XYZ file of N, CA, C and O in Angstrom:
360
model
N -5.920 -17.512 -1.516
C -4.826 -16.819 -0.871
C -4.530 -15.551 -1.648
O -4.196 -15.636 -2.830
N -4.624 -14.511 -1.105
C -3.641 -13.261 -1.264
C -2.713 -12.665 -0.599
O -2.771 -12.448 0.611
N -1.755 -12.344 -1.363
C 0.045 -12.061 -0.686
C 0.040 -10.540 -1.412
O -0.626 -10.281 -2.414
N 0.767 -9.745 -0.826
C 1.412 -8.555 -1.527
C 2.392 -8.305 -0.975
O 2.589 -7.963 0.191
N 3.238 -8.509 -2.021
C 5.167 -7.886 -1.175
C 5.508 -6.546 -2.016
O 5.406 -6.241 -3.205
N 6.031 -5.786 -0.666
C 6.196 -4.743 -1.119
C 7.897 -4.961 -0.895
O 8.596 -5.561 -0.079
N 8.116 -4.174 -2.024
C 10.089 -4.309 -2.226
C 10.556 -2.965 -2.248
O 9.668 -2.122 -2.126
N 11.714 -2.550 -2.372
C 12.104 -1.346 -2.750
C 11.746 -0.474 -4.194
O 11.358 0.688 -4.315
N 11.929 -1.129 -4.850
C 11.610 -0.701 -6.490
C 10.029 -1.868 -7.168
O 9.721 -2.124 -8.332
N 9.612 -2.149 -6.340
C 8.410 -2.745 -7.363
C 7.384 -3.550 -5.987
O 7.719 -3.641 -4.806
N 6.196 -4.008 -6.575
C 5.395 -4.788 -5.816
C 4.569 -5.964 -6.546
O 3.842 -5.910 -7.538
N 4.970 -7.172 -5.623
C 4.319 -8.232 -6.518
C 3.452 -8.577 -5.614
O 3.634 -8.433 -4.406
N 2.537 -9.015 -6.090
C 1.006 -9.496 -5.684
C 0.632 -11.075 -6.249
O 0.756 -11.354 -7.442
N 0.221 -11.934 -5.369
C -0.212 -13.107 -5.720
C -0.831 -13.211 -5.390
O -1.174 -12.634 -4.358
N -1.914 -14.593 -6.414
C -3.165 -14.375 -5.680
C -3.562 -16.303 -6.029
O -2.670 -16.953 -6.573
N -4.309 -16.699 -5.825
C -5.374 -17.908 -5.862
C -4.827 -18.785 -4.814
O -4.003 -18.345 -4.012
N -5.296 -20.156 -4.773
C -4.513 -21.363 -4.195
C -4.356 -22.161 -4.700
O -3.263 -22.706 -4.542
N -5.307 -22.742 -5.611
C -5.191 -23.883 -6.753
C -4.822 -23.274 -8.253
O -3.831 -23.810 -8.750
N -5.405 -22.319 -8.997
C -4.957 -21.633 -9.922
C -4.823 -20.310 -9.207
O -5.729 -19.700 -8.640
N -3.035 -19.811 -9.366
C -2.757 -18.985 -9.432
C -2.236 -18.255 -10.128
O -1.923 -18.655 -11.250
N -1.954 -16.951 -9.741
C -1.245 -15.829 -10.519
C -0.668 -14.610 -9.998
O -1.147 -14.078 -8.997
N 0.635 -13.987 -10.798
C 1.576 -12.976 -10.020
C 1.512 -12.161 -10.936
O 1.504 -12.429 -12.138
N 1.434 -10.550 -10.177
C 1.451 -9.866 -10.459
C 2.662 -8.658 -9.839
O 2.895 -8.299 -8.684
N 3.391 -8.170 -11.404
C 4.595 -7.371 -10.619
C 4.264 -6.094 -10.977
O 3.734 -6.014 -12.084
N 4.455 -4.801 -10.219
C 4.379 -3.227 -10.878
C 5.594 -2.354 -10.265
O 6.118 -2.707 -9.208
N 5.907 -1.520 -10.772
C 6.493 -0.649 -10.570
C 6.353 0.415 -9.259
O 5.450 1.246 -9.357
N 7.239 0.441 -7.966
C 6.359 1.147 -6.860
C 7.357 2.572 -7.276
O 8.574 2.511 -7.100
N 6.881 3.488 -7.682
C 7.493 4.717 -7.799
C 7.393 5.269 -6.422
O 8.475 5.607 -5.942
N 6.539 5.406 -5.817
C 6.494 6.279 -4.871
C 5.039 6.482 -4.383
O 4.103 6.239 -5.145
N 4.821 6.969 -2.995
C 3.252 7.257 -2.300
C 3.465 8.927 -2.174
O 4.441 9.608 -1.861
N 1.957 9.291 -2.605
C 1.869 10.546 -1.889
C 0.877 10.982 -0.601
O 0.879 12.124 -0.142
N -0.113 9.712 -0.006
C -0.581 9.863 0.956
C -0.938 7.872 1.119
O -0.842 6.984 0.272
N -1.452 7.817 2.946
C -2.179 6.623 2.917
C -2.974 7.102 4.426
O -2.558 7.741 5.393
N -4.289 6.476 4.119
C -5.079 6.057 5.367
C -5.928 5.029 5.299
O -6.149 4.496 4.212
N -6.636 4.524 6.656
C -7.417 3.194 6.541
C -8.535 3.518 7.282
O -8.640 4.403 8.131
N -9.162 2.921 6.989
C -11.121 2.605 7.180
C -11.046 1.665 7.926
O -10.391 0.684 7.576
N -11.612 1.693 9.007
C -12.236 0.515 9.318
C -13.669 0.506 9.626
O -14.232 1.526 10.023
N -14.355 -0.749 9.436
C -15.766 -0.852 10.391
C -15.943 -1.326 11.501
O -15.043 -2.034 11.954
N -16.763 -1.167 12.043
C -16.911 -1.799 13.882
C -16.457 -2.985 14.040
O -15.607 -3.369 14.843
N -17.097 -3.638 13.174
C -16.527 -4.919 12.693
C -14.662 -4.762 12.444
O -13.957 -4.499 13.418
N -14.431 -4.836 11.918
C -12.776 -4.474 11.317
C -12.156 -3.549 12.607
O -10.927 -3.561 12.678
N -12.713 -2.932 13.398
C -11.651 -2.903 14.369
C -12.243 -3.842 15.569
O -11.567 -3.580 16.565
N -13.005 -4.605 15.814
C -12.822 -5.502 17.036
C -12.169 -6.763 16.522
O -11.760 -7.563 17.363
N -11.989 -7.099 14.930
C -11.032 -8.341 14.397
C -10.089 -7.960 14.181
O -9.194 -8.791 14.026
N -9.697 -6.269 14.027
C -8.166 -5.970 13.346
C -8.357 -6.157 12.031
O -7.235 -6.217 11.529
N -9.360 -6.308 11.030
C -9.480 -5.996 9.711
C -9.910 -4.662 9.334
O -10.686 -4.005 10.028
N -9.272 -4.143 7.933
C -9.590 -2.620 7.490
C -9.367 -2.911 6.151
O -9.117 -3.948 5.537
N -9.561 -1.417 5.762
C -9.074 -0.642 3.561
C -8.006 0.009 4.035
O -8.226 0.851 4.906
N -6.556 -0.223 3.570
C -5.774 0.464 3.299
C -5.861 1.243 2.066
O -5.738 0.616 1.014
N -6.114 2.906 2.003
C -6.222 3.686 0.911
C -4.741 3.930 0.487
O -3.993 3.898 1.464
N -4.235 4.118 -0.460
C -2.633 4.547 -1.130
C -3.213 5.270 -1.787
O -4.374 5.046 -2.128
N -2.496 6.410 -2.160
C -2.661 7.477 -3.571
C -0.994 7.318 -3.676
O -0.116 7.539 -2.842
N -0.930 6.767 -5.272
C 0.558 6.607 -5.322
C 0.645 7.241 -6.831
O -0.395 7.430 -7.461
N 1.941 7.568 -7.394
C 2.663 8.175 -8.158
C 2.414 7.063 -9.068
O 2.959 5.961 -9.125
N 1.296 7.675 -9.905
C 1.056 6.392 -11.187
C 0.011 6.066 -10.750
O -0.759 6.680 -10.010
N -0.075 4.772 -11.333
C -1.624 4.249 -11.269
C -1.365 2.730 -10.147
O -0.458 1.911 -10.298
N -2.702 2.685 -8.789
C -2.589 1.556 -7.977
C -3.028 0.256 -8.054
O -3.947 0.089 -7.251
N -2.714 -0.925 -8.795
C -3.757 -1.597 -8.813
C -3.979 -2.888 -7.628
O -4.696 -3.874 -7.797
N -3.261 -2.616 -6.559
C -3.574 -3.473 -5.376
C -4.802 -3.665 -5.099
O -5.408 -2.694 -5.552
N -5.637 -4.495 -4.523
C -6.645 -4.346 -3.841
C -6.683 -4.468 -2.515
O -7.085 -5.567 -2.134
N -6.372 -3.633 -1.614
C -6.280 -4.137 -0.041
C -8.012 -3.674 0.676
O -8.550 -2.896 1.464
N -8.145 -4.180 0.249
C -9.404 -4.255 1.592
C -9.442 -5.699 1.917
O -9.136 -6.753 1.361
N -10.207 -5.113 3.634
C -10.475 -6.519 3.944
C -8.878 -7.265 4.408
O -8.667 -8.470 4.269
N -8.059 -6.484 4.856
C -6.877 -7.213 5.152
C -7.053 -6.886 6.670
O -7.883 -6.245 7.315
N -5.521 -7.847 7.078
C -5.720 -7.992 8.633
C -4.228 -6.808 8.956
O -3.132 -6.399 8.572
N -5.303 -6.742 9.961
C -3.665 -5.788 10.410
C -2.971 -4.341 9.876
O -1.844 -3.871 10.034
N -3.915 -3.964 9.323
C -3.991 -2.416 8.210
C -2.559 -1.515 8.926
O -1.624 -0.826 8.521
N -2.905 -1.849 9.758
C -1.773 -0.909 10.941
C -0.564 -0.661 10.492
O 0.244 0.266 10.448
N -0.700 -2.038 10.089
C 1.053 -2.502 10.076
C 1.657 -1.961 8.581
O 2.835 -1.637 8.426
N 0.879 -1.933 7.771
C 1.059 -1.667 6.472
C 0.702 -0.468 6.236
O 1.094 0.167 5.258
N 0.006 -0.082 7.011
C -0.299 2.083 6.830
C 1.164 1.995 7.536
O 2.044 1.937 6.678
N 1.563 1.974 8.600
C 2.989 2.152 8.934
C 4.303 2.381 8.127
O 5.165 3.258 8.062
N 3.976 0.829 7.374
C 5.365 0.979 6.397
C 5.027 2.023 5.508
O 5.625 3.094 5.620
N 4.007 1.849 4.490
C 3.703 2.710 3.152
C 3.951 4.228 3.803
O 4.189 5.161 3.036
N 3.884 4.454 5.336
C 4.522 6.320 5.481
C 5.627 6.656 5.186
O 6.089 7.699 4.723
N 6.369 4.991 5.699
C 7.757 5.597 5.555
C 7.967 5.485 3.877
O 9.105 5.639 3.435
N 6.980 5.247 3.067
C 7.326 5.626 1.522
C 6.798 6.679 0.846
O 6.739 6.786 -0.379
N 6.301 7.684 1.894
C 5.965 9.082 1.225
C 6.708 9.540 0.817
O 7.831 9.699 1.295
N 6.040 10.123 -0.853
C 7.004 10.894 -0.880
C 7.232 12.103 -0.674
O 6.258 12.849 -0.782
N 8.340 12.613 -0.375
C 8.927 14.121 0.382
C 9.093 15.004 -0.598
O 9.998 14.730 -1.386
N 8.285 16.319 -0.852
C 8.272 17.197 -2.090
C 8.512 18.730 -0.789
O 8.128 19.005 0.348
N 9.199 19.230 -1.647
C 9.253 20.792 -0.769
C 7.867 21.541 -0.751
O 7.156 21.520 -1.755
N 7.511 22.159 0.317
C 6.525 23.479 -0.226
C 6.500 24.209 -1.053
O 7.556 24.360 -1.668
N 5.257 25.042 -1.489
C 5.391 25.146 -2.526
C 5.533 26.659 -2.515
O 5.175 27.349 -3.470
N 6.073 27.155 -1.392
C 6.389 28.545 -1.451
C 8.290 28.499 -1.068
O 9.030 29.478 -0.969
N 8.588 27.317 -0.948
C 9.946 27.640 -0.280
C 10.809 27.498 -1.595
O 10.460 26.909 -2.618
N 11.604 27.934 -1.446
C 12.264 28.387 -2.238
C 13.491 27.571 -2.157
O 14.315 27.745 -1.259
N 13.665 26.406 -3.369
C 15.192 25.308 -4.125
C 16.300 25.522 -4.964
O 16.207 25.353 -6.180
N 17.279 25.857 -4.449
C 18.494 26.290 -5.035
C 18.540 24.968 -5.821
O 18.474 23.904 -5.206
N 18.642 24.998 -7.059
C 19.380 23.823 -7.669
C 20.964 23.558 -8.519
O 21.276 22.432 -8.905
């Protein structure tokens, strides 16, 4: 079995069925996501969710079901930086 919950401030990951183990990290923030699939992976609904996140990723999502659903959420955790010509009153 593999689980990954994503929370507001962190992400824990579990993994085995008979010996297991949890893993917690810090979710600072995403700066992009997209997914792969193969011919295969889209007539089952399996794909790679890619993240490029703020820090270092150590999820492994490939091979999950339903990529959709989880490229979905992780947009709404981009993060939002101004251009880089516009100009920030601070």
């Amino acid at each position: 079995a593999y689980k990954i919950h994503f929370y507001q401030d962190k992400i824990v990951v579990e993994k085995g069925f008979f010996n297991t183990s949890k893993k917690q990290m810090v979710f600072m923030g995403i700066t992009s996501v997209s997914i792969e699939k193969s011919l295969f992976g889209q007539m089952f609904g399996y794909g790679n969710v890619i993240v490029d996140c703020v820090g270092k990723w150590d999820v492994d999502t490939k091979g999950i079901k339903n990529p959709n659903e989880l490229e979905a959420y992780l947009q709404t955790r981009i993060v939002k930086t101004a251009p880089r010509n516009q100009f920030v009153q601070m």
